[in-house]
Amino acid sequence: MRGSGLPKLIATDLDGTLVRSDETVSAYTHEVLERVRAAGIHVVGATGRGPRLTTLVRHDIPAADFLVMGGGSRVLDMRDQQHPLVLRDERLDGAVLADVLARLEQELGPLSVLIEAGDHHDAPLWGDADPNWRYDAVEARVRAECLTGSVIKGFARHPACDVDDLLATAQRVIPADVATVTQAGLGYIEICPPGVDKATGLMVVATALGIDPGDVLVFGDMPNDIPMFRWAGFGRVAVANAHPQLRALADETTLTNDEDGVAAYLDAMLKL
């Protein structure tokens, strides 16, 4: 059940939640988010997109006061748009990721792997060229080359295993104090630093603002949103196209991302 009155902070996932299937955010959504800010409510974009996509994230949610990126590994204070402040920057040691991948391949057989290491604008992913990755540039590299230093995250896909089944296996095999494993609807599991998820990223924001989880309202669509759904206390709203696991945790369901469900919900909330 959603809290009474208005939250002090709203956090929304982007892809599949705020962003429509055509990869755009409507003028209506932008206008509603500006009204949310005008009402004194902090706006946070919480996404799995890594730091290399910061420009795109800022384009999709310009109203955001803070950005939680990389699934929680990079947190930016955007209140001074010209001089963003990095509040968190967590990395996973390449040797640890190599061990995680070895454990998974011992259990399941060969995986298709991508590594996100670069954080400059539009940095390519490294790893296995795979037609199932349809999102952005990949620079083909031998895995050992990719894991000589720290990385932001790893992506892994099994050719014969559904991503939810792969995730369940990974969460069974990989201890939480070694790495955080999730999936964001891309057909790959994502392997992040231990203790890194959207909830811990939002904790950094909440601490900076002195806001209690009970004053935070969140929106999402995929399993990588589950931690922030469990953490936020004001309300948890899934879009109608959300993964069943997330809908099971939601207090309410709004319209789909293609129907501007987040904006419609917030518009109605502001009018109460």
GROMACS .gro file of C-alpha atoms in nm:
model
  272
    1MET     CA    1   0.000   0.000   0.000
    2ARG     CA    2   0.138   0.337  -0.099
    3GLY     CA    3   0.218   0.585   0.178
    4SER     CA    4  -0.009   0.884   0.236
    5GLY     CA    5   0.072   1.230   0.107
    6LEU     CA    6   0.368   1.272  -0.127
    7PRO     CA    7   0.707   1.099  -0.125
    8LYS     CA    8   1.025   1.299  -0.079
    9LEU     CA    9   1.205   1.108  -0.356
   10ILE     CA   10   1.098   0.908  -0.660
   11ALA     CA   11   1.337   0.671  -0.836
   12THR     CA   12   1.259   0.519  -1.172
   13ASP     CA   13   1.425   0.262  -1.390
   14LEU     CA   14   1.471   0.371  -1.750
   15ASP     CA   15   1.463   0.097  -2.016
   16GLY     CA   16   1.131  -0.085  -2.018
   17THR     CA   17   0.992   0.148  -1.751
   18LEU     CA   18   1.032   0.517  -1.837
   19VAL     CA   19   1.172   0.467  -2.188
   20ARG     CA   20   0.933   0.338  -2.453
   21SER     CA   21   0.996   0.049  -2.692
   22ASP     CA   22   1.105   0.293  -2.962
   23GLU     CA   23   1.382   0.413  -2.725
   24THR     CA   24   1.220   0.754  -2.669
   25VAL     CA   25   1.079   0.931  -2.364
   26SER     CA   26   0.761   1.126  -2.432
   27ALA     CA   27   0.723   1.501  -2.392
   28TYR     CA   28   0.439   1.420  -2.149
   29THR     CA   29   0.676   1.217  -1.928
   30HIS     CA   30   0.936   1.495  -1.927
   31GLU     CA   31   0.668   1.750  -1.835
   32VAL     CA   32   0.533   1.540  -1.548
   33LEU     CA   33   0.882   1.482  -1.406
   34GLU     CA   34   0.946   1.856  -1.409
   35ARG     CA   35   0.623   1.904  -1.213
   36VAL     CA   36   0.740   1.640  -0.966
   37ARG     CA   37   1.057   1.843  -0.911
   38ALA     CA   38   0.857   2.164  -0.881
   39ALA     CA   39   0.659   1.997  -0.601
   40GLY     CA   40   0.985   1.959  -0.407
   41ILE     CA   41   1.028   1.586  -0.476
   42HIS     CA   42   1.375   1.466  -0.572
   43VAL     CA   43   1.394   1.267  -0.899
   44VAL     CA   44   1.644   0.983  -0.945
   45GLY     CA   45   1.715   0.782  -1.258
   46ALA     CA   46   1.812   0.426  -1.154
   47THR     CA   47   1.947   0.222  -1.444
   48GLY     CA   48   2.168  -0.068  -1.537
   49ARG     CA   49   2.332   0.148  -1.804
   50GLY     CA   50   2.698   0.205  -1.727
   51PRO     CA   51   2.891   0.532  -1.702
   52ARG     CA   52   2.979   0.518  -2.073
   53LEU     CA   53   2.611   0.597  -2.140
   54THR     CA   54   2.584   0.895  -1.905
   55THR     CA   55   2.506   1.136  -2.190
   56LEU     CA   56   2.218   0.916  -2.306
   57VAL     CA   57   2.087   0.880  -1.951
   58ARG     CA   58   2.092   1.258  -1.899
   59HIS     CA   59   1.903   1.296  -2.228
   60ASP     CA   60   1.636   1.045  -2.123
   61ILE     CA   61   1.580   1.187  -1.773
   62PRO     CA   62   1.700   1.550  -1.764
   63ALA     CA   63   1.486   1.616  -1.455
   64ALA     CA   64   1.699   1.383  -1.243
   65ASP     CA   65   1.877   1.534  -0.943
   66PHE     CA   66   2.077   1.212  -0.906
   67LEU     CA   67   2.167   0.918  -1.130
   68VAL     CA   68   2.220   0.562  -1.005
   69MET     CA   69   2.401   0.387  -1.292
   70GLY     CA   70   2.565   0.054  -1.362
   71GLY     CA   71   2.297  -0.110  -1.152
   72GLY     CA   72   2.422   0.084  -0.848
   73SER     CA   73   2.797   0.099  -0.900
   74ARG     CA   74   2.813   0.465  -1.012
   75VAL     CA   75   2.610   0.734  -0.832
   76LEU     CA   76   2.612   1.092  -0.961
   77ASP     CA   77   2.483   1.408  -0.795
   78MET     CA   78   2.347   1.607  -1.092
   79ARG     CA   79   2.217   1.911  -0.906
   80ASP     CA   80   2.497   2.116  -1.062
   81GLN     CA   81   2.456   2.006  -1.425
   82GLN     CA   82   2.790   2.154  -1.528
   83HIS     CA   83   2.985   1.984  -1.250
   84PRO     CA   84   2.831   1.644  -1.162
   85LEU     CA   85   2.965   1.497  -0.839
   86VAL     CA   86   3.058   1.128  -0.821
   87LEU     CA   87   2.926   0.989  -0.492
   88ARG     CA   88   3.004   0.623  -0.561
   89ASP     CA   89   3.227   0.433  -0.803
   90GLU     CA   90   3.255   0.060  -0.737
   91ARG     CA   91   3.448  -0.186  -0.955
   92LEU     CA   92   3.487  -0.564  -0.973
   93ASP     CA   93   3.838  -0.708  -0.986
   94GLY     CA   94   3.897  -0.883  -1.318
   95ALA     CA   95   4.038  -1.189  -1.144
   96VAL     CA   96   3.720  -1.220  -0.938
   97LEU     CA   97   3.505  -1.199  -1.252
   98ALA     CA   98   3.724  -1.462  -1.418
   99ASP     CA   99   3.663  -1.693  -1.121
  100VAL     CA  100   3.287  -1.628  -1.133
  101LEU     CA  101   3.274  -1.712  -1.503
  102ALA     CA  102   3.482  -2.026  -1.447
  103ARG     CA  103   3.242  -2.145  -1.174
  104LEU     CA  104   2.943  -2.087  -1.402
  105GLU     CA  105   3.104  -2.263  -1.699
  106GLN     CA  106   3.196  -2.559  -1.479
  107GLU     CA  107   2.827  -2.585  -1.392
  108LEU     CA  108   2.673  -2.505  -1.732
  109GLY     CA  109   2.932  -2.522  -2.007
  110PRO     CA  110   3.062  -2.239  -2.230
  111LEU     CA  111   2.910  -1.893  -2.199
  112SER     CA  112   2.903  -1.596  -2.433
  113VAL     CA  113   3.064  -1.315  -2.233
  114LEU     CA  114   3.085  -0.936  -2.261
  115ILE     CA  115   3.287  -0.709  -2.033
  116GLU     CA  116   3.208  -0.347  -1.949
  117ALA     CA  117   3.533  -0.181  -1.842
  118GLY     CA  118   3.551   0.161  -2.009
  119ASP     CA  119   3.359   0.453  -1.863
  120HIS     CA  120   3.436   0.720  -2.125
  121HIS     CA  121   3.159   0.830  -2.361
  122ASP     CA  122   3.034   0.543  -2.581
  123ALA     CA  123   3.319   0.310  -2.479
  124PRO     CA  124   3.263  -0.029  -2.643
  125LEU     CA  125   3.202  -0.348  -2.455
  126TRP     CA  126   3.474  -0.611  -2.489
  127GLY     CA  127   3.441  -0.982  -2.546
  128ASP     CA  128   3.251  -1.228  -2.761
  129ALA     CA  129   3.083  -1.097  -3.076
  130ASP     CA  130   2.731  -1.235  -3.040
  131PRO     CA  131   2.428  -1.163  -3.264
  132ASN     CA  132   2.209  -1.184  -2.954
  133TRP     CA  133   2.365  -0.857  -2.828
  134ARG     CA  134   2.172  -0.594  -3.027
  135TYR     CA  135   2.230  -0.285  -2.819
  136ASP     CA  136   2.563  -0.113  -2.881
  137ALA     CA  137   2.921  -0.161  -2.999
  138VAL     CA  138   3.128  -0.466  -2.905
  139GLU     CA  139   3.502  -0.487  -2.957
  140ALA     CA  140   3.599  -0.851  -3.000
  141ARG     CA  141   3.869  -0.947  -2.748
  142VAL     CA  142   4.002  -1.263  -2.589
  143ARG     CA  143   3.852  -1.297  -2.241
  144ALA     CA  144   4.183  -1.302  -2.059
  145GLU     CA  145   4.269  -0.965  -2.220
  146CYS     CA  146   3.949  -0.815  -2.083
  147LEU     CA  147   4.010  -0.918  -1.724
  148THR     CA  148   4.358  -0.785  -1.651
  149GLY     CA  149   4.219  -0.492  -1.447
  150SER     CA  150   3.904  -0.389  -1.266
  151VAL     CA  151   3.574  -0.380  -1.455
  152ILE     CA  152   3.232  -0.223  -1.411
  153LYS     CA  153   3.039  -0.543  -1.481
  154GLY     CA  154   3.029  -0.860  -1.685
  155PHE     CA  155   2.747  -0.994  -1.902
  156ALA     CA  156   2.697  -1.365  -1.970
  157ARG     CA  157   2.458  -1.565  -2.187
  158HIS     CA  158   2.415  -1.940  -2.228
  159PRO     CA  159   2.303  -2.056  -2.576
  160ALA     CA  160   2.065  -2.320  -2.442
  161CYS     CA  161   1.955  -2.172  -2.110
  162ASP     CA  162   1.675  -1.922  -2.047
  163VAL     CA  163   1.808  -1.608  -1.879
  164ASP     CA  164   1.592  -1.657  -1.570
  165ASP     CA  165   1.719  -2.013  -1.531
  166LEU     CA  166   2.076  -1.891  -1.584
  167LEU     CA  167   2.021  -1.626  -1.318
  168ALA     CA  168   1.884  -1.880  -1.070
  169THR     CA  169   2.188  -2.102  -1.125
  170ALA     CA  170   2.429  -1.809  -1.092
  171GLN     CA  171   2.268  -1.691  -0.769
  172ARG     CA  172   2.300  -2.045  -0.631
  173VAL     CA  173   2.663  -2.091  -0.739
  174ILE     CA  174   2.805  -1.742  -0.675
  175PRO     CA  175   2.814  -1.622  -0.312
  176ALA     CA  176   2.673  -1.272  -0.261
  177ASP     CA  177   2.999  -1.159  -0.100
  178VAL     CA  178   3.185  -1.245  -0.423
  179ALA     CA  179   2.958  -1.075  -0.676
  180THR     CA  180   2.603  -0.950  -0.723
  181VAL     CA  181   2.425  -1.128  -1.008
  182THR     CA  182   2.104  -1.004  -1.172
  183GLN     CA  183   1.935  -0.959  -1.508
  184ALA     CA  184   1.783  -0.654  -1.672
  185GLY     CA  185   1.589  -0.794  -1.966
  186LEU     CA  186   1.875  -0.797  -2.217
  187GLY     CA  187   1.895  -1.177  -2.243
  188TYR     CA  188   2.217  -1.180  -2.037
  189ILE     CA  189   2.284  -1.206  -1.667
  190GLU     CA  190   2.486  -0.917  -1.525
  191ILE     CA  191   2.772  -0.973  -1.281
  192CYS     CA  192   2.843  -0.670  -1.063
  193PRO     CA  193   3.065  -0.594  -0.763
  194PRO     CA  194   2.947  -0.745  -0.432
  195GLY     CA  195   2.708  -0.521  -0.243
  196VAL     CA  196   2.621  -0.330  -0.561
  197ASP     CA  197   2.259  -0.305  -0.666
  198LYS     CA  198   2.003  -0.030  -0.719
  199ALA     CA  199   1.905  -0.032  -0.351
  200THR     CA  200   2.258   0.031  -0.226
  201GLY     CA  201   2.297   0.300  -0.491
  202LEU     CA  202   1.977   0.467  -0.373
  203MET     CA  203   2.102   0.442  -0.014
  204VAL     CA  204   2.391   0.668  -0.116
  205VAL     CA  205   2.142   0.924  -0.251
  206ALA     CA  206   1.912   0.896   0.051
  207THR     CA  207   2.205   0.947   0.287
  208ALA     CA  208   2.321   1.254   0.094
  209LEU     CA  209   1.972   1.404   0.120
  210GLY     CA  210   1.885   1.283   0.470
  211ILE     CA  211   1.582   1.096   0.338
  212ASP     CA  212   1.439   0.780   0.496
  213PRO     CA  213   1.350   0.477   0.277
  214GLY     CA  214   0.992   0.523   0.397
  215ASP     CA  215   0.978   0.842   0.191
  216VAL     CA  216   1.096   0.681  -0.134
  217LEU     CA  217   0.866   0.576  -0.421
  218VAL     CA  218   1.014   0.349  -0.691
  219PHE     CA  219   0.917   0.232  -1.041
  220GLY     CA  220   1.059  -0.064  -1.233
  221ASP     CA  221   1.013  -0.359  -1.465
  222MET     CA  222   1.289  -0.622  -1.425
  223PRO     CA  223   1.468  -0.839  -1.165
  224ASN     CA  224   1.749  -0.585  -1.130
  225ASP     CA  225   1.483  -0.356  -0.977
  226ILE     CA  226   1.397  -0.609  -0.705
  227PRO     CA  227   1.648  -0.476  -0.447
  228MET     CA  228   1.512  -0.121  -0.465
  229PHE     CA  229   1.155  -0.256  -0.446
  230ARG     CA  230   1.248  -0.436  -0.124
  231TRP     CA  231   1.422  -0.125   0.013
  232ALA     CA  232   1.180   0.158  -0.069
  233GLY     CA  233   0.906   0.208   0.188
  234PHE     CA  234   0.670   0.470   0.046
  235GLY     CA  235   0.561   0.265  -0.252
  236ARG     CA  236   0.667   0.017  -0.520
  237VAL     CA  237   0.503   0.050  -0.862
  238ALA     CA  238   0.557  -0.192  -1.151
  239VAL     CA  239   0.471  -0.108  -1.510
  240ALA     CA  240   0.220  -0.349  -1.664
  241ASN     CA  241   0.490  -0.501  -1.886
  242ALA     CA  242   0.709  -0.587  -1.584
  243HIS     CA  243   0.866  -0.924  -1.513
  244PRO     CA  244   0.641  -1.148  -1.296
  245GLN     CA  245   0.898  -1.153  -1.013
  246LEU     CA  246   0.883  -0.775  -0.986
  247ARG     CA  247   0.505  -0.755  -1.017
  248ALA     CA  248   0.484  -0.995  -0.723
  249LEU     CA  249   0.664  -0.738  -0.505
  250ALA     CA  250   0.474  -0.433  -0.629
  251ASP     CA  251   0.215  -0.245  -0.423
  252GLU     CA  252   0.054  -0.125  -0.746
  253THR     CA  253   0.078  -0.167  -1.122
  254THR     CA  254   0.057   0.123  -1.364
  255LEU     CA  255   0.026   0.131  -1.744
  256THR     CA  256   0.302  -0.006  -1.968
  257ASN     CA  257   0.613   0.188  -2.057
  258ASP     CA  258   0.468   0.245  -2.407
  259GLU     CA  259   0.161   0.401  -2.244
  260ASP     CA  260   0.374   0.636  -2.027
  261GLY     CA  261   0.276   0.443  -1.715
  262VAL     CA  262   0.523   0.618  -1.481
  263ALA     CA  263   0.408   0.963  -1.592
  264ALA     CA  264   0.040   0.869  -1.571
  265TYR     CA  265   0.088   0.743  -1.215
  266LEU     CA  266   0.281   1.051  -1.103
  267ASP     CA  267   0.038   1.287  -1.276
  268ALA     CA  268  -0.254   1.130  -1.086
  269MET     CA  269  -0.054   1.138  -0.758
  270LEU     CA  270   0.017   1.511  -0.793
  271LYS     CA  271  -0.351   1.582  -0.849
  272LEU     CA  272  -0.468   1.411  -0.529
   0.00000   0.00000   0.00000
